[in-house]
């Protein structure tokens, strides 16, 4: 896939009955879907040291087969992109997995600032395919066993298909060469895993309270506003772009806006305004209809809209109760 594209491999919208079945599979067993992601490879003797000065988390602390969640910021501490950084066992490169839309900006940034360093940054997205297997049986069903903490990796050859497995918060991601994608799908079907829609996978993500770049957070957001500081920022590492405003906000102040969950009285759409009295305090990000919880959503809202407050959703007559995240672990 080309960096900068917003194309997604989205299944047709599932019916309510299909969605309920897919959701149940993801919560009780496991299901899979293909992801549309961008992939950048940073390699060379200076790769880890170089990224250490660019992104928010501690890249140099990663051992081979470990990874972390991180962000690339601008000088004012706003998000250029979030990403998953994986330090690979083979070859020692660092794989950056991110949303397609900001990938071109990230690629240009990393190439520009790498001048004078022994490092190479490549767009490798077209060469690889990624599948997410979500659910409590994900590791067992795919035969990778217990991978360990999030971002831990394990490689194996699965009936002739070379697969890199990466632990996630809800299961495991499987990365294969693009020409082996069909073979992997056959293997997943053979072990009894059901294909699911992105709509079903998004319900799981919203319930877990994890924002997605381009939907719930973006270039107007700082990490603290997006609720990703705990996962993405290391305050003990050395300097990186955007560090000062992020550290200042963390140690001396509170963000004016915060990622929250919303329990909705009726289904709503992304971008609808949220009103506390007459004042707009935010916009709905991702909205989902959870079979277990009903209509829910994520939104970055102003801090005066705290847990327990009830907001009006545009002029629809619907309301949204502000709640802490996650909706469920």
Coordinates of C-alpha atoms in Angstrom, one line a residue:
X1 CA 0.0 0.0 0.0
X2 CA 1.3 3.5 -0.8
X3 CA 2.1 5.8 2.1
X4 CA -0.3 8.7 2.4
X5 CA -3.3 6.7 1.1
X6 CA -6.4 6.5 3.2
X7 CA -7.7 3.4 1.4
X8 CA -8.8 0.7 3.9
X9 CA -9.6 -2.9 3.4
X10 CA -13.1 -2.5 4.8
X11 CA -15.7 -5.3 4.6
X12 CA -19.2 -4.3 3.5
X13 CA -21.2 -3.1 6.4
X14 CA -22.4 -6.1 8.4
X15 CA -26.0 -6.6 9.3
X16 CA -27.0 -6.4 12.9
X17 CA -27.1 -10.2 13.2
X18 CA -23.8 -10.7 11.4
X19 CA -22.2 -8.0 13.6
X20 CA -23.5 -9.6 16.8
X21 CA -22.0 -12.9 15.7
X22 CA -18.7 -11.4 14.8
X23 CA -18.5 -9.5 18.1
X24 CA -19.3 -12.6 20.0
X25 CA -16.5 -14.4 18.2
X26 CA -14.0 -11.6 19.0
X27 CA -15.0 -11.6 22.7
X28 CA -15.3 -15.3 23.3
X29 CA -13.1 -17.0 20.7
X30 CA -11.1 -15.3 18.0
X31 CA -11.6 -13.8 14.5
X32 CA -9.4 -12.2 11.9
X33 CA -9.3 -9.3 9.4
X34 CA -6.8 -7.8 7.0
X35 CA -5.5 -4.4 8.0
X36 CA -4.6 -1.5 5.7
X37 CA -1.4 -0.1 7.3
X38 CA 1.7 1.8 6.2
X39 CA 5.1 0.3 7.0
X40 CA 8.4 2.1 7.1
X41 CA 11.7 0.4 7.7
X42 CA 14.5 2.3 9.5
X43 CA 17.8 0.5 9.3
X44 CA 21.6 1.0 9.5
X45 CA 24.1 1.3 12.4
X46 CA 22.5 4.6 13.6
X47 CA 18.9 3.5 13.3
X48 CA 18.0 3.2 17.0
X49 CA 20.0 6.3 18.1
X50 CA 18.5 8.3 15.3
X51 CA 14.9 7.4 16.2
X52 CA 15.6 8.1 19.8
X53 CA 15.9 11.7 19.0
X54 CA 12.8 11.9 16.9
X55 CA 10.0 10.0 18.6
X56 CA 8.5 10.1 22.1
X57 CA 9.4 6.6 23.5
X58 CA 12.6 4.9 24.4
X59 CA 13.7 3.2 21.2
X60 CA 17.3 2.5 22.3
X61 CA 16.0 0.4 25.2
X62 CA 14.4 -2.1 22.9
X63 CA 16.0 -5.5 22.6
X64 CA 15.6 -7.5 19.4
X65 CA 12.0 -8.9 19.1
X66 CA 10.7 -6.1 21.4
X67 CA 8.6 -3.1 20.5
X68 CA 6.8 0.0 21.8
X69 CA 4.1 2.5 21.0
X70 CA 5.4 6.0 20.2
X71 CA 4.6 9.2 18.4
X72 CA 6.3 11.7 16.1
X73 CA 5.5 15.3 17.1
X74 CA 5.9 18.8 15.7
X75 CA 7.8 21.5 17.6
X76 CA 4.7 22.5 19.5
X77 CA 4.1 19.0 20.8
X78 CA 1.2 18.1 18.5
X79 CA 0.9 14.8 16.8
X80 CA 2.3 14.2 13.3
X81 CA 1.5 10.5 13.7
X82 CA 1.4 7.7 16.3
X83 CA 3.1 4.4 15.4
X84 CA 4.2 1.0 16.6
X85 CA 8.0 0.6 16.6
X86 CA 9.2 -3.0 16.3
X87 CA 12.9 -3.9 16.7
X88 CA 13.3 -6.9 14.5
X89 CA 15.4 -9.9 15.3
X90 CA 16.6 -10.5 11.7
X91 CA 18.8 -7.7 10.3
X92 CA 18.3 -5.4 13.3
X93 CA 16.0 -2.9 11.5
X94 CA 13.2 -1.1 13.2
X95 CA 9.8 -1.4 11.6
X96 CA 7.4 1.5 12.0
X97 CA 3.7 0.5 11.6
X98 CA 1.3 3.4 11.3
X99 CA -1.9 4.7 9.7
X100 CA -1.6 5.3 5.9
X101 CA -2.6 8.9 5.9
X102 CA 0.3 10.5 7.8
X103 CA 2.9 8.0 6.5
X104 CA 4.2 10.2 3.7
X105 CA 4.8 13.1 6.1
X106 CA 6.6 10.8 8.5
X107 CA 8.7 9.3 5.7
X108 CA 9.7 12.8 4.5
X109 CA 10.5 13.9 8.0
X110 CA 12.7 10.9 8.9
X111 CA 14.6 11.1 5.6
X112 CA 15.1 14.9 5.9
X113 CA 16.5 14.7 9.4
X114 CA 18.7 11.6 8.7
X115 CA 21.2 13.5 6.6
X116 CA 24.7 12.9 8.0
X117 CA 23.6 9.7 9.8
X118 CA 24.3 6.1 8.8
X119 CA 20.6 5.3 8.5
X120 CA 18.2 4.4 5.7
X121 CA 14.4 4.9 5.7
X122 CA 12.3 2.9 3.3
X123 CA 8.6 2.7 2.5
X124 CA 8.1 -1.1 2.5
X125 CA 4.3 -1.2 2.8
X126 CA 3.7 -2.7 -0.7
X127 CA 5.8 -5.7 0.1
X128 CA 3.9 -6.8 3.2
X129 CA 0.4 -7.7 4.4
X130 CA -0.9 -7.6 8.0
X131 CA -3.7 -9.5 9.6
X132 CA -5.1 -8.9 13.1
X133 CA -6.3 -11.9 15.0
X134 CA -8.5 -10.7 17.9
X135 CA -9.9 -12.6 20.8
X136 CA -8.9 -14.7 23.8
X137 CA -7.9 -17.7 21.6
X138 CA -5.8 -15.7 19.2
X139 CA -2.4 -16.9 20.2
X140 CA -3.5 -20.5 20.8
X141 CA -5.4 -20.8 17.5
X142 CA -2.5 -19.4 15.5
X143 CA 0.0 -21.7 17.2
X144 CA 2.4 -19.0 18.5
X145 CA 1.8 -19.7 22.1
X146 CA 2.1 -17.0 24.8
X147 CA 4.0 -14.2 23.2
X148 CA 4.4 -12.1 26.3
X149 CA 3.9 -8.3 26.7
X150 CA 2.4 -6.2 24.0
X151 CA 4.7 -5.7 20.9
X152 CA 6.6 -8.9 21.7
X153 CA 7.4 -10.8 18.5
X154 CA 7.9 -14.3 17.4
X155 CA 8.7 -15.7 13.9
X156 CA 7.9 -19.2 12.6
X157 CA 7.2 -21.0 9.3
X158 CA 3.6 -22.0 9.3
X159 CA 3.1 -24.8 6.7
X160 CA 5.4 -23.1 4.3
X161 CA 4.3 -19.5 5.0
X162 CA 6.7 -17.3 6.8
X163 CA 4.9 -15.4 9.5
X164 CA 6.0 -12.7 12.1
X165 CA 3.6 -12.6 15.0
X166 CA 3.3 -9.5 17.1
X167 CA 1.4 -9.4 20.4
X168 CA -1.3 -6.8 20.7
X169 CA -3.6 -5.7 23.5
X170 CA -6.4 -7.8 22.1
X171 CA -4.7 -10.7 20.4
X172 CA -1.9 -11.0 17.8
X173 CA -1.0 -9.3 14.5
X174 CA 0.5 -11.5 11.8
X175 CA 2.8 -10.0 9.2
X176 CA 3.6 -11.9 5.9
X177 CA 5.0 -11.0 2.5
X178 CA 2.3 -9.7 0.3
X179 CA 2.5 -12.7 -2.1
X180 CA 1.7 -15.0 0.9
X181 CA -1.4 -13.2 2.1
X182 CA -3.8 -15.6 0.4
X183 CA -1.9 -18.6 1.9
X184 CA -2.2 -17.1 5.4
X185 CA -5.9 -16.5 5.0
X186 CA -6.3 -20.2 4.1
X187 CA -4.3 -21.2 7.2
X188 CA -6.5 -19.0 9.4
X189 CA -9.6 -20.5 8.0
X190 CA -8.2 -24.1 8.4
X191 CA -7.8 -23.6 12.2
X192 CA -11.4 -22.5 12.5
X193 CA -11.0 -18.7 12.7
X194 CA -13.8 -16.6 11.2
X195 CA -13.2 -13.5 9.1
X196 CA -14.8 -10.4 10.6
X197 CA -15.5 -6.9 9.5
X198 CA -13.6 -3.8 10.4
X199 CA -16.8 -2.6 12.0
X200 CA -16.7 -5.4 14.5
X201 CA -13.0 -4.9 15.2
X202 CA -13.6 -1.2 15.8
X203 CA -16.2 -2.0 18.5
X204 CA -13.5 -3.9 20.4
X205 CA -11.1 -0.9 20.0
X206 CA -13.6 1.6 21.2
X207 CA -14.5 -0.5 24.2
X208 CA -10.9 -0.7 25.1
X209 CA -10.6 3.1 24.9
X210 CA -7.7 3.3 22.4
X211 CA -7.9 6.3 20.1
X212 CA -7.0 6.0 16.4
X213 CA -5.1 8.6 14.5
X214 CA -7.3 10.4 12.0
X215 CA -10.5 9.5 13.8
X216 CA -10.2 10.3 17.5
X217 CA -6.9 12.3 17.5
X218 CA -4.9 14.2 14.9
X219 CA -2.5 17.0 14.2
X220 CA -4.5 19.3 16.6
X221 CA -3.9 16.9 19.5
X222 CA -1.1 16.6 22.0
X223 CA -0.4 13.2 23.5
X224 CA -1.9 14.2 26.9
X225 CA -5.1 15.3 25.2
X226 CA -5.3 12.0 23.2
X227 CA -4.8 9.9 26.3
X228 CA -1.7 8.2 25.0
X229 CA 1.0 9.6 27.4
X230 CA 1.2 6.4 29.5
X231 CA 1.8 4.2 26.5
X232 CA 3.7 6.5 24.2
X233 CA 5.9 8.9 26.2
X234 CA 9.1 8.2 28.1
X235 CA 9.9 11.2 30.3
X236 CA 13.4 9.8 31.3
X237 CA 14.9 9.5 27.8
X238 CA 16.9 12.2 26.1
X239 CA 15.6 15.0 23.9
X240 CA 13.2 14.6 21.0
X241 CA 11.2 16.9 18.8
X242 CA 8.3 18.4 20.7
X243 CA 9.7 17.3 24.1
X244 CA 9.5 20.6 25.9
X245 CA 5.8 21.4 25.5
X246 CA 4.9 17.7 26.3
X247 CA 7.1 17.7 29.5
X248 CA 5.8 21.2 30.5
X249 CA 2.2 20.1 30.3
X250 CA 2.9 16.8 32.1
X251 CA 4.8 18.4 35.1
X252 CA 3.2 21.8 35.4
X253 CA -0.3 21.8 34.1
X254 CA -3.4 19.9 32.9
X255 CA -4.5 19.5 29.4
X256 CA -7.5 21.7 28.4
X257 CA -9.0 18.7 26.6
X258 CA -9.0 15.0 27.5
X259 CA -10.0 11.7 25.7
X260 CA -13.2 10.4 27.2
X261 CA -15.8 7.7 26.6
X262 CA -19.4 8.5 25.8
X263 CA -22.4 6.4 26.5
X264 CA -25.0 7.6 24.0
X265 CA -28.8 7.6 24.3
X266 CA -29.0 6.9 20.5
X267 CA -26.6 6.1 17.7
X268 CA -24.5 9.1 16.5
X269 CA -21.9 9.9 13.8
X270 CA -18.3 11.0 13.8
X271 CA -18.0 14.8 13.8
X272 CA -21.2 15.6 15.6
X273 CA -20.8 18.4 18.1
X274 CA -21.0 17.9 21.9
X275 CA -22.6 20.6 24.0
X276 CA -22.4 21.3 27.7
X277 CA -25.2 23.8 28.1
X278 CA -24.7 26.2 25.2
X279 CA -21.0 25.6 24.9
X280 CA -19.4 23.2 22.5
X281 CA -16.9 21.1 24.3
X282 CA -15.9 18.6 21.6
X283 CA -16.7 16.5 18.6
X284 CA -17.5 12.8 18.5
X285 CA -14.6 10.7 17.2
X286 CA -15.3 7.0 16.6
X287 CA -18.9 6.0 17.3
X288 CA -19.9 2.3 17.6
X289 CA -23.0 0.2 18.4
X290 CA -21.7 -2.3 20.9
X291 CA -23.9 -5.5 21.2
X292 CA -22.9 -5.5 24.9
X293 CA -23.0 -1.8 25.8
X294 CA -25.2 -0.2 23.3
X295 CA -24.2 3.0 21.4
X296 CA -20.8 4.3 22.6
X297 CA -18.1 6.6 21.3
X298 CA -14.7 8.2 21.9
X299 CA -14.2 11.9 21.9
X300 CA -11.6 14.5 23.1
X301 CA -13.6 16.9 25.2
X302 CA -12.8 20.0 27.2
X303 CA -11.9 19.3 30.8
X304 CA -15.0 21.0 32.2
X305 CA -17.0 18.1 30.8
X306 CA -16.1 15.5 33.4
X307 CA -17.3 12.0 34.1
X308 CA -20.9 11.9 34.9
X309 CA -21.8 15.0 32.9
X310 CA -24.5 14.6 30.2
X311 CA -23.9 16.4 26.9
X312 CA -26.2 17.2 24.1
X313 CA -25.3 15.6 20.7
X314 CA -25.7 18.4 18.1
X315 CA -29.4 19.2 17.6
X316 CA -30.4 15.5 17.3
X317 CA -32.0 15.3 20.7
X318 CA -29.6 12.6 21.7
X319 CA -27.4 12.8 24.8
X320 CA -24.0 11.5 25.8
X321 CA -22.9 10.7 29.3
X322 CA -19.2 11.3 29.8
X323 CA -17.4 8.2 31.3
X324 CA -13.9 7.2 32.2
X325 CA -12.0 4.8 29.8
X326 CA -11.8 1.9 29.1
X327 CA -15.5 0.9 28.8
X328 CA -14.3 -2.7 29.4
X329 CA -10.8 -4.2 29.8

